[in-house]
mmCIF file of C-alpha atoms in Angstrom:
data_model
loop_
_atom_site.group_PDB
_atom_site.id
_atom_site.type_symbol
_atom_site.label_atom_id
_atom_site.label_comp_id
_atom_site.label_asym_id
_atom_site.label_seq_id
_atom_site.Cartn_x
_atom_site.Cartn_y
_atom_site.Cartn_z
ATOM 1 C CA UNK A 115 12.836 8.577 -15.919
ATOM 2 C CA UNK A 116 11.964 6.129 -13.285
ATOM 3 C CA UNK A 117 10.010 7.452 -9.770
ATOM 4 C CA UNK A 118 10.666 5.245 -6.819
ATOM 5 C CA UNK A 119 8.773 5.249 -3.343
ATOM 6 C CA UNK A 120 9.896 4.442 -0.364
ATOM 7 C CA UNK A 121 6.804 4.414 1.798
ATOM 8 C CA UNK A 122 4.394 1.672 0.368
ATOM 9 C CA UNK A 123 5.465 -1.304 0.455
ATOM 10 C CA UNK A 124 8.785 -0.313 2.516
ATOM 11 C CA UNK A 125 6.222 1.213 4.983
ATOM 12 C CA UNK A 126 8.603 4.432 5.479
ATOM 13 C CA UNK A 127 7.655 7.810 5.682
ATOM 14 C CA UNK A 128 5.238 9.517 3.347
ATOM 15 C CA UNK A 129 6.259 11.660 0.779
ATOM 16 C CA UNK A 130 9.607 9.232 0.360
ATOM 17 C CA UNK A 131 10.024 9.457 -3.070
ATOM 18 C CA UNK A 132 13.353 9.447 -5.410
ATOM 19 C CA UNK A 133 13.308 9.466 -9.435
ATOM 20 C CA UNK A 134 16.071 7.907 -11.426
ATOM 21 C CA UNK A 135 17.085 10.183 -14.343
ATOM 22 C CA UNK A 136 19.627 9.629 -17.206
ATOM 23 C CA UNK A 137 22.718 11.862 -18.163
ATOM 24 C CA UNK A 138 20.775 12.214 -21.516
ATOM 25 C CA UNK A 139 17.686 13.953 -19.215
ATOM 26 C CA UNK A 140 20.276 16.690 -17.874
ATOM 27 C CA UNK A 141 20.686 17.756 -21.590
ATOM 28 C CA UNK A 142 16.963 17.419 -22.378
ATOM 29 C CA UNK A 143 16.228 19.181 -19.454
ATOM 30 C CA UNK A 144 18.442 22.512 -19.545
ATOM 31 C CA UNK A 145 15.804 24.408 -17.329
ATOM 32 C CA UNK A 146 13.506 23.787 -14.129
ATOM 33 C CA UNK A 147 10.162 25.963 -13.676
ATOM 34 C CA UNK A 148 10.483 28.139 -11.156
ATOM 35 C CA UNK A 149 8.036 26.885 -8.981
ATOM 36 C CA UNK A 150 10.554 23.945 -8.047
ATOM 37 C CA UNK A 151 12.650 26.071 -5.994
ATOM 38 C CA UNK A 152 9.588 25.440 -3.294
ATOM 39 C CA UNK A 153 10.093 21.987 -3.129
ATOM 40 C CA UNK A 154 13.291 20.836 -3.580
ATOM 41 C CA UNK A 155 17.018 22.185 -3.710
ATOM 42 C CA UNK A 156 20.140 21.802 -6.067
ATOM 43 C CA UNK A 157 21.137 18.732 -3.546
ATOM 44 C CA UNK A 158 18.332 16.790 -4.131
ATOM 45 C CA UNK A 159 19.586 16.742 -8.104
ATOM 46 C CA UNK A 160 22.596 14.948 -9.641
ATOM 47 C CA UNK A 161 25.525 16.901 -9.148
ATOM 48 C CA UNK A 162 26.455 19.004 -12.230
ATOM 49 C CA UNK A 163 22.824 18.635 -13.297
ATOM 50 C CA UNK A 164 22.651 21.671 -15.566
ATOM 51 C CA UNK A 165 18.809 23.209 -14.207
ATOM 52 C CA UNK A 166 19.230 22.538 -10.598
ATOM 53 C CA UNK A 167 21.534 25.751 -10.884
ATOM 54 C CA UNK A 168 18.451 27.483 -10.508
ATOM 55 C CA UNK A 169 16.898 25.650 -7.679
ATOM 56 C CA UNK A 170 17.452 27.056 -3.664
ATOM 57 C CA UNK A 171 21.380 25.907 -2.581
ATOM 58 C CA UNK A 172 20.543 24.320 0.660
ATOM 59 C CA UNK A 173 19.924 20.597 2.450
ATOM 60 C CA UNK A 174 16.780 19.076 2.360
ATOM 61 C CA UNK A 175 16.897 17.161 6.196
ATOM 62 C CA UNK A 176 13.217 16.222 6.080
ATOM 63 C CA UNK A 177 13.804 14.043 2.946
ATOM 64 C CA UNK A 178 17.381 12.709 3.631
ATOM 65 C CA UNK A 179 15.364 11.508 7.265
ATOM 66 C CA UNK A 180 12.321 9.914 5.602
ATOM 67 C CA UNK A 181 14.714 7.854 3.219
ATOM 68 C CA UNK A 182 16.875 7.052 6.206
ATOM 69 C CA UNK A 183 13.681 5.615 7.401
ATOM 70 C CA UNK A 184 12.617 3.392 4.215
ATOM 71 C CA UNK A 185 16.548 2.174 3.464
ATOM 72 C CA UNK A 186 15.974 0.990 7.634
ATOM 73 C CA UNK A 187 12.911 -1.579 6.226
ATOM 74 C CA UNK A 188 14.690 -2.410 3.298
ATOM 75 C CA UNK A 189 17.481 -3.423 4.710
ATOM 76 C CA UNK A 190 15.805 -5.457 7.263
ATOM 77 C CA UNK A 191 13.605 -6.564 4.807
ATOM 78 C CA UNK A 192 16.549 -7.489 2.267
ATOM 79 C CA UNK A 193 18.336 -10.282 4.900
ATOM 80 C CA UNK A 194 15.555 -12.810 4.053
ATOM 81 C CA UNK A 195 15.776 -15.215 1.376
ATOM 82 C CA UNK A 196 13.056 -15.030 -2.088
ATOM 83 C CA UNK A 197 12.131 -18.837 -0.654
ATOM 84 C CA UNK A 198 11.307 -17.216 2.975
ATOM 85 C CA UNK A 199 9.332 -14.305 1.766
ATOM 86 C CA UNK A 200 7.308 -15.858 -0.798
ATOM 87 C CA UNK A 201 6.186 -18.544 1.683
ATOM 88 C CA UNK A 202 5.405 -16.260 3.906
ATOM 89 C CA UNK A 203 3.126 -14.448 1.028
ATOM 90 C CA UNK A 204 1.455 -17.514 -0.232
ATOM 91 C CA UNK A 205 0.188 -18.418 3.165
ATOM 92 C CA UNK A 206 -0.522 -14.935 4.359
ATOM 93 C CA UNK A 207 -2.712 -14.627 0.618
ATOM 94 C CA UNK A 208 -4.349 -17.961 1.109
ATOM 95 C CA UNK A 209 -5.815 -16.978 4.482
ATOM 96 C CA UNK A 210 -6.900 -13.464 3.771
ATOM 97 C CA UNK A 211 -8.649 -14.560 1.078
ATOM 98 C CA UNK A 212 -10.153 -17.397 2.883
ATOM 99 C CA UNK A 213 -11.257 -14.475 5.694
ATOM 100 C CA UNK A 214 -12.958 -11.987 2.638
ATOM 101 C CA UNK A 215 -14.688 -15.467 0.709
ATOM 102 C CA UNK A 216 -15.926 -16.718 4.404
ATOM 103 C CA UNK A 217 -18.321 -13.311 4.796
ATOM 104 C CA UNK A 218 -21.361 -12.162 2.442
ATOM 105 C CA UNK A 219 -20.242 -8.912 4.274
ATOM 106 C CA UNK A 220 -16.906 -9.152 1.730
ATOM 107 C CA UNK A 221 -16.495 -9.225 -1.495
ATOM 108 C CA UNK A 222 -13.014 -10.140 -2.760
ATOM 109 C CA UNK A 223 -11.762 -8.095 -5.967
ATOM 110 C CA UNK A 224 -9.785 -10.255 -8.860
ATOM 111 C CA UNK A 225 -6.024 -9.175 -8.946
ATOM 112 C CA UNK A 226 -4.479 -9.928 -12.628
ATOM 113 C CA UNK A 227 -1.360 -12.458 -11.847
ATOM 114 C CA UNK A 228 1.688 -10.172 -12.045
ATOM 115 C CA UNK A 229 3.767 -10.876 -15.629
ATOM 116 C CA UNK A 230 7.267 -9.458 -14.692
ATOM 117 C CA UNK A 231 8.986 -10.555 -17.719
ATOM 118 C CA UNK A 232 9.410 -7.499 -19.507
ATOM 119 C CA UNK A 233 11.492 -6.024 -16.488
ATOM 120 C CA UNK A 234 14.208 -9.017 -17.711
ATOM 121 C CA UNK A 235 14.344 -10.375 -13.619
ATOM 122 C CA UNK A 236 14.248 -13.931 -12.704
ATOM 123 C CA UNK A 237 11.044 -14.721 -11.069
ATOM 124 C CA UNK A 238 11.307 -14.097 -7.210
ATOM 125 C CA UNK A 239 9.264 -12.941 -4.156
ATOM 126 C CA UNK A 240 7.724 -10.417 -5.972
ATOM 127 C CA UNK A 241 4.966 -12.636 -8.210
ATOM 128 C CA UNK A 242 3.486 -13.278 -4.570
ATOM 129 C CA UNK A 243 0.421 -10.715 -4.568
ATOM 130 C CA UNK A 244 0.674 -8.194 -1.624
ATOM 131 C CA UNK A 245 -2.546 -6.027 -2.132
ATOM 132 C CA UNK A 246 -5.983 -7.181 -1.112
ATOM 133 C CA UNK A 247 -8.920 -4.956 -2.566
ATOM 134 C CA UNK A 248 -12.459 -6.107 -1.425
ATOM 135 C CA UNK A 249 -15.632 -4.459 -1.702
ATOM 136 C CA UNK A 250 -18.031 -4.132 1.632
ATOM 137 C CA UNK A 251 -22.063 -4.969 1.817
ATOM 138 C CA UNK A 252 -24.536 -4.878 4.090
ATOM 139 C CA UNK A 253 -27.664 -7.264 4.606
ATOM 140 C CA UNK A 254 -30.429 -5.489 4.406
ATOM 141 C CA UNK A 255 -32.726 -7.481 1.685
ATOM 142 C CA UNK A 256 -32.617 -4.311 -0.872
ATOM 143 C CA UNK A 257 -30.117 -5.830 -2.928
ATOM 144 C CA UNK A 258 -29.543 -9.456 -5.243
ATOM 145 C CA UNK A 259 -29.071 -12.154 -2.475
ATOM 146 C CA UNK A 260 -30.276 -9.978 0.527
ATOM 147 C CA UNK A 261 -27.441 -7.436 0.404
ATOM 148 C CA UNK A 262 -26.280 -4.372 -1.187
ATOM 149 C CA UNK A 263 -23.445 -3.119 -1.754
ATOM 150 C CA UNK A 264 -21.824 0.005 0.115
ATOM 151 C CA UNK A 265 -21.514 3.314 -1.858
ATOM 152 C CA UNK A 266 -18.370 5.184 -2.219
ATOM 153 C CA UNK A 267 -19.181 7.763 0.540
ATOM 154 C CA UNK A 268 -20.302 4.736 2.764
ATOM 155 C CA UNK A 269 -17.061 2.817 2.424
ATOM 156 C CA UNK A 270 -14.840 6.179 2.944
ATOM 157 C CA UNK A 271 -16.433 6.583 6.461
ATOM 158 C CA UNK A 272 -15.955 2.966 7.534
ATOM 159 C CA UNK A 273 -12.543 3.617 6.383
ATOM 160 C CA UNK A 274 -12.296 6.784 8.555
ATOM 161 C CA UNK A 275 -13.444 5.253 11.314
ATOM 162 C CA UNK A 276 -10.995 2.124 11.265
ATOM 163 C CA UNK A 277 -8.468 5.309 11.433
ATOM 164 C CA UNK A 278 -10.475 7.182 14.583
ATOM 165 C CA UNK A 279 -12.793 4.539 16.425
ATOM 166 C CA UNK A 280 -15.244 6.064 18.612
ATOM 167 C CA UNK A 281 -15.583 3.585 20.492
ATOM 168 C CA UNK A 282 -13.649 3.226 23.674
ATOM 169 C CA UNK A 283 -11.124 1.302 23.624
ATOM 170 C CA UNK A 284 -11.474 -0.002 19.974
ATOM 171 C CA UNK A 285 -8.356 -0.134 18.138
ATOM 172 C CA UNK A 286 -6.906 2.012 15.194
ATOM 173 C CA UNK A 287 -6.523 -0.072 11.891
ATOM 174 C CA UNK A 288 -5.110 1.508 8.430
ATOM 175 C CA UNK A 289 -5.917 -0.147 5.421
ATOM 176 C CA UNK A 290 -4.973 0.787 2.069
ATOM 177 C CA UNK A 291 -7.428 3.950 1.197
ATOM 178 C CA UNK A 292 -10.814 3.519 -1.028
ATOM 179 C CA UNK A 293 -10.268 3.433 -4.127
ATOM 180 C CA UNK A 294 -12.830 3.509 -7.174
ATOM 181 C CA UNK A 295 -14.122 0.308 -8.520
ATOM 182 C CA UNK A 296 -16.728 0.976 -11.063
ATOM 183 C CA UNK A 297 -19.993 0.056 -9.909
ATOM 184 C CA UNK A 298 -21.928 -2.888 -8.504
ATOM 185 C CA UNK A 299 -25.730 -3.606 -8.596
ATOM 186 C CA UNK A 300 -26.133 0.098 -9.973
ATOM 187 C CA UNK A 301 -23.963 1.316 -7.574
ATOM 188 C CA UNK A 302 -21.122 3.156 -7.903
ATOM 189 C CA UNK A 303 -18.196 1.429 -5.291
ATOM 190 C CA UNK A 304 -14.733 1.547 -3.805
ATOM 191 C CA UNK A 305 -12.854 -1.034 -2.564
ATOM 192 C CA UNK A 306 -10.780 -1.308 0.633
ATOM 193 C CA UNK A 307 -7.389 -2.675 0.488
ATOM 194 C CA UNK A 308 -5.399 -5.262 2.925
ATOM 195 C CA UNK A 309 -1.414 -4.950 2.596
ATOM 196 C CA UNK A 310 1.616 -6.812 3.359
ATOM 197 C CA UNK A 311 4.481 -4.823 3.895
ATOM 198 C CA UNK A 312 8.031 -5.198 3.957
ATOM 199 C CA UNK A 313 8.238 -4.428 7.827
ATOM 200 C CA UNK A 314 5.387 -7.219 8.402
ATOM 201 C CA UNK A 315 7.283 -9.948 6.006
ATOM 202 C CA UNK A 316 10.435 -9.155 8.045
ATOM 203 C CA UNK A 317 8.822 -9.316 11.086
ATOM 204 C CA UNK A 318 7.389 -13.003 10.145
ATOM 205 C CA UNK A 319 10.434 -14.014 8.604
ATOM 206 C CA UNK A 320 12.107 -13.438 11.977
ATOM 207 C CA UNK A 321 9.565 -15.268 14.209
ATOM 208 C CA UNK A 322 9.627 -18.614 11.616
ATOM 209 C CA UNK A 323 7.045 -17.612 9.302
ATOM 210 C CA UNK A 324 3.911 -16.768 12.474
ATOM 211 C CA UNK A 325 2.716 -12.913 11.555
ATOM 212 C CA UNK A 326 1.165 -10.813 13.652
ATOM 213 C CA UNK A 327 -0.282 -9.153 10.716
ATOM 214 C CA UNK A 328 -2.579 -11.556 10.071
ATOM 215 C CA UNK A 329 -4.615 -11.975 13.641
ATOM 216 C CA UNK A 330 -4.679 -8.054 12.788
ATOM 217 C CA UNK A 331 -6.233 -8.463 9.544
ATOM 218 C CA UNK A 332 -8.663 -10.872 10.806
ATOM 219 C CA UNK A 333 -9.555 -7.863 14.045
ATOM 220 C CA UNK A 334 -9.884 -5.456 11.014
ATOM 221 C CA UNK A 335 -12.633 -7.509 9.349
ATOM 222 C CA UNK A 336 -14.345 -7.896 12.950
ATOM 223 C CA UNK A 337 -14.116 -4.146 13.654
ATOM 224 C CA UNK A 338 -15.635 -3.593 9.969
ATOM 225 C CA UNK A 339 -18.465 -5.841 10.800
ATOM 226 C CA UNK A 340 -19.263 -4.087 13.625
ATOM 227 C CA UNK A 341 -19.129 -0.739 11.201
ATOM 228 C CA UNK A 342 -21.432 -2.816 8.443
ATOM 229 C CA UNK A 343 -24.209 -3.348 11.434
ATOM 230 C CA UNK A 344 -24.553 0.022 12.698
ATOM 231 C CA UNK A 345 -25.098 1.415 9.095
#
């Protein structure tokens, strides 16, 4: 069984997920747990899958409307050509990592290059990385080179307040959530994540390859600064 998501990367809804099952599953499967019933119904299954007979017979709107959402992006998304998009990517990843390697305040996290031979795909758009992780410091002289890096629980509120500023009239930024990162100088860190998503790479596309998204990454990082000094 495959799972699929629909709000990541095709920036719909959350909680937009599907999972691809085989007829063999439905004979593997003859049962559900009961518990299921309170999440999904016998129309969310395949029809004549044997242990959705069990599950609630009713419609599911809130799902069918968060995928009608994410098939919206892809679709949009989908009109461009590999060429365009991975363009796009390759100059959107050579300036956010000039913005992160520009500041002692960032510290840019190694990505792995993507190997997507085993899938059996030609090589597209998709080799382009889309994810940004970067770890935050602050100068204070405690630390090797005059900084130190910013523990977990210091990196979650900068993160929170990108979300709700406190500031008046400061704008709301959502990057991609903390997430753990072993530990640096002794401390234990998370790294904050920039992302390109399919609505920002159509959006491009359509305007000749000029993003938005990238004068708002670059107000992100100013806004985190900001963050950084008051700490």
């Amino acid at each position: 069984m495959l799972a699929l998501t629909g709000s990541k990367f095709l920036s719909g809804p959350t909680f937009c997920g599907a999972l691809i099952v085989t007829a063999e599953a439905n004979a593997r499967h003859p049962e559900l747990p009961p518990g299921l019933g309170a999440y999904s119904c016998a129309a969310d299954w395949p029809a004549g899958w044997a242990a959705a007979r069990a599950l609630p017979v009713a419609s599911n709107f809130g799902l069918l409307l968060r995928w009608q959402a994410a098939l919206t992006e892809l679709r949009r998304f989908s009109v461009w050509p590999d060429a365009d998009v991975a363009a796009f990517l390759r100059d959107f990843a050579r300036q956010v990592r000039a913005m992160l390697s520009a500041d002692a305040s960032f510290e840019p996290v190694p990505v792995a290059p993507f190997a997507r031979q085993a899938l059996g795909v030609a090589e597209c758009w998709d080799a382009e990385q889309t994810i940004f992780p970067f770890l935050l410091f602050v100068h204070d002289g405690a630390g090797a080179g005059g900084r130190r890096p910013l523990s977990r629980d210091e990196t979650k509120k900068v993160y929170l307040d990108l979300l709700n500023p406190s500031a008046a009239g400061a704008r709301r930024y959502q990057l991609g959530q903390p997430v753990l990162c072993g530990e640096r100088d002794g401390v234990p860190v998370s790294a904050l994540r920039i992302c390109v998503s399919a609505r920002m790479i159509a959006a491009a596309c359509a305007n000749g390859g000029r993003s938005g998204a990238l004068d708002d990454a670059r107000a992100a990082l100013d806004q985190i600064r900001c963050a950084l000094a008051a700490l």
